Tab-separated table of C-alpha atoms in Angstrom:
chain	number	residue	atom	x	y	z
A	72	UNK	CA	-49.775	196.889	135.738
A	73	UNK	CA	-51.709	199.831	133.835
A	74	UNK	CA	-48.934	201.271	131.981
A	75	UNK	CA	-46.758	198.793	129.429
A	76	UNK	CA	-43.575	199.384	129.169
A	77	UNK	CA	-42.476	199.882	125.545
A	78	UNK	CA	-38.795	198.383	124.207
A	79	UNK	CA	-37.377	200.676	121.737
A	80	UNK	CA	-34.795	198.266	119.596
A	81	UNK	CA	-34.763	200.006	116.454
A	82	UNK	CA	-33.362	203.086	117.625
A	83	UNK	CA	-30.328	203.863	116.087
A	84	UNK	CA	-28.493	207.527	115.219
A	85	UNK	CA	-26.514	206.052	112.302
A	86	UNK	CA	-27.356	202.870	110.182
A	87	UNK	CA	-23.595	200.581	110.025
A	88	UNK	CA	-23.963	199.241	106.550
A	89	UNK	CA	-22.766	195.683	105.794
A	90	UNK	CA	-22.163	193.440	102.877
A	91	UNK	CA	-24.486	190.768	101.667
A	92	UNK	CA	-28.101	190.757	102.210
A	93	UNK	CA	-27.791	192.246	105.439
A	94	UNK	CA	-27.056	195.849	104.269
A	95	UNK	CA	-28.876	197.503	107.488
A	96	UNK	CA	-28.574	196.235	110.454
A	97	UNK	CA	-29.076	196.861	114.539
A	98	UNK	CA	-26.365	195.558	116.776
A	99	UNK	CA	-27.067	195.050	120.036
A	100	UNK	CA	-23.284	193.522	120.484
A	101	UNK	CA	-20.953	193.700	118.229
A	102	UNK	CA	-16.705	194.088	118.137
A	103	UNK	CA	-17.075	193.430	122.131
A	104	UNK	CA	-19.306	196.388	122.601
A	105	UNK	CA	-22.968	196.859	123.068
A	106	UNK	CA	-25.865	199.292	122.336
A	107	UNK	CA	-26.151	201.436	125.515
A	108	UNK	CA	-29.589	200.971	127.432
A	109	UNK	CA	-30.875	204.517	128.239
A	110	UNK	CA	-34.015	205.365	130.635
A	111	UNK	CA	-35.197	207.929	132.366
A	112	UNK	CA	-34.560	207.867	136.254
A	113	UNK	CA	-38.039	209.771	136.808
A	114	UNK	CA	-39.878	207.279	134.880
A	115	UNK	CA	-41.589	204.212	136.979
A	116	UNK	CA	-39.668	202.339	138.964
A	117	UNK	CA	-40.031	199.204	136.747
A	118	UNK	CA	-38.729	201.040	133.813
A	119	UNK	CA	-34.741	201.037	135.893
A	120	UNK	CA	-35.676	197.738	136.833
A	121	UNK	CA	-36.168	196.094	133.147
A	122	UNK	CA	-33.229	198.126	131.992
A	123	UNK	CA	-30.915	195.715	134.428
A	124	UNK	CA	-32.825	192.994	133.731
A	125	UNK	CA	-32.448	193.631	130.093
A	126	UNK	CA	-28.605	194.071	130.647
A	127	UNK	CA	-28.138	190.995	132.546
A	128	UNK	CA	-29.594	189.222	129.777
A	129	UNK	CA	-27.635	190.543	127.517
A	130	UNK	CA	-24.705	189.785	129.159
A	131	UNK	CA	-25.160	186.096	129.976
A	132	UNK	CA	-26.167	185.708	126.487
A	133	UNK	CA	-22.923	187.551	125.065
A	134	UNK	CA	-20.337	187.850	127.615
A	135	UNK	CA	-20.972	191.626	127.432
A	136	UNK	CA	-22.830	193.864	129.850
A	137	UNK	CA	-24.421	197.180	127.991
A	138	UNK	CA	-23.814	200.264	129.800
A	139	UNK	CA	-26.895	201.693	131.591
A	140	UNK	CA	-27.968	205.796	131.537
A	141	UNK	CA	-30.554	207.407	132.374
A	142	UNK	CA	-29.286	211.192	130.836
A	143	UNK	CA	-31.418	212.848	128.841
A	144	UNK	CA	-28.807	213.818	126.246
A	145	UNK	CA	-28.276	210.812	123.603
A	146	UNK	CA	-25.027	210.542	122.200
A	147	UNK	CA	-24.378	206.874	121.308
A	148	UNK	CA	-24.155	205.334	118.281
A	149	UNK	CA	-26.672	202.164	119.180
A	150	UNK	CA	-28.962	202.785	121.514
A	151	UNK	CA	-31.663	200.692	123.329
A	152	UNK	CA	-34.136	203.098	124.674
A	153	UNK	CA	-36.688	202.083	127.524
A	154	UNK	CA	-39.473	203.716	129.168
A	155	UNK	CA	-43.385	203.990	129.481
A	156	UNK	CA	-45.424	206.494	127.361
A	157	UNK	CA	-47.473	209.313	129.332
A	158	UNK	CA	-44.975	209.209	131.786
């Protein structure tokens, strides 16, 4: 494969602040909802792919199966972006 596909975890629009020594943190689940998994559908076919894959894993992991997009517009709170770069 020539192009690597790139996992964006750390993408968040607003930081949730918590007590303790974890005062920043990125949830990928929490209160029984998870960070949405966005792509773009004219990206490599791959990229859709790993997004389901990722979700799937997610899900028999937590019991809780992210939401998948692939708009352009971002309006989330968590967000798990994934794509390729030059694309």
């Amino acid at each position: 494969m020539r192009k690597t596909i790139f996992v964006y975890l750390i993408f968040a629009s607003i930081v949730k602040s918590f007590c303790g020594s974890n005062k920043y943190v990125f949830p990928i689940v929490s209160d029984k909802k998870a960070a949405v998994i966005y792509f773009d559908i004219n990206d490599y076919k791959v990229v859709g792919i790993s997004s389901e894959l990722l979700a799937n894993d997610i899900e028999s992991i937590t019991g809780i199966k992210p939401e998948i997009k692939s708009s352009k517009k971002i309006c989330d709170q968590y967000v798990i972006i994934i794509g390729t770069l030059n694309k």
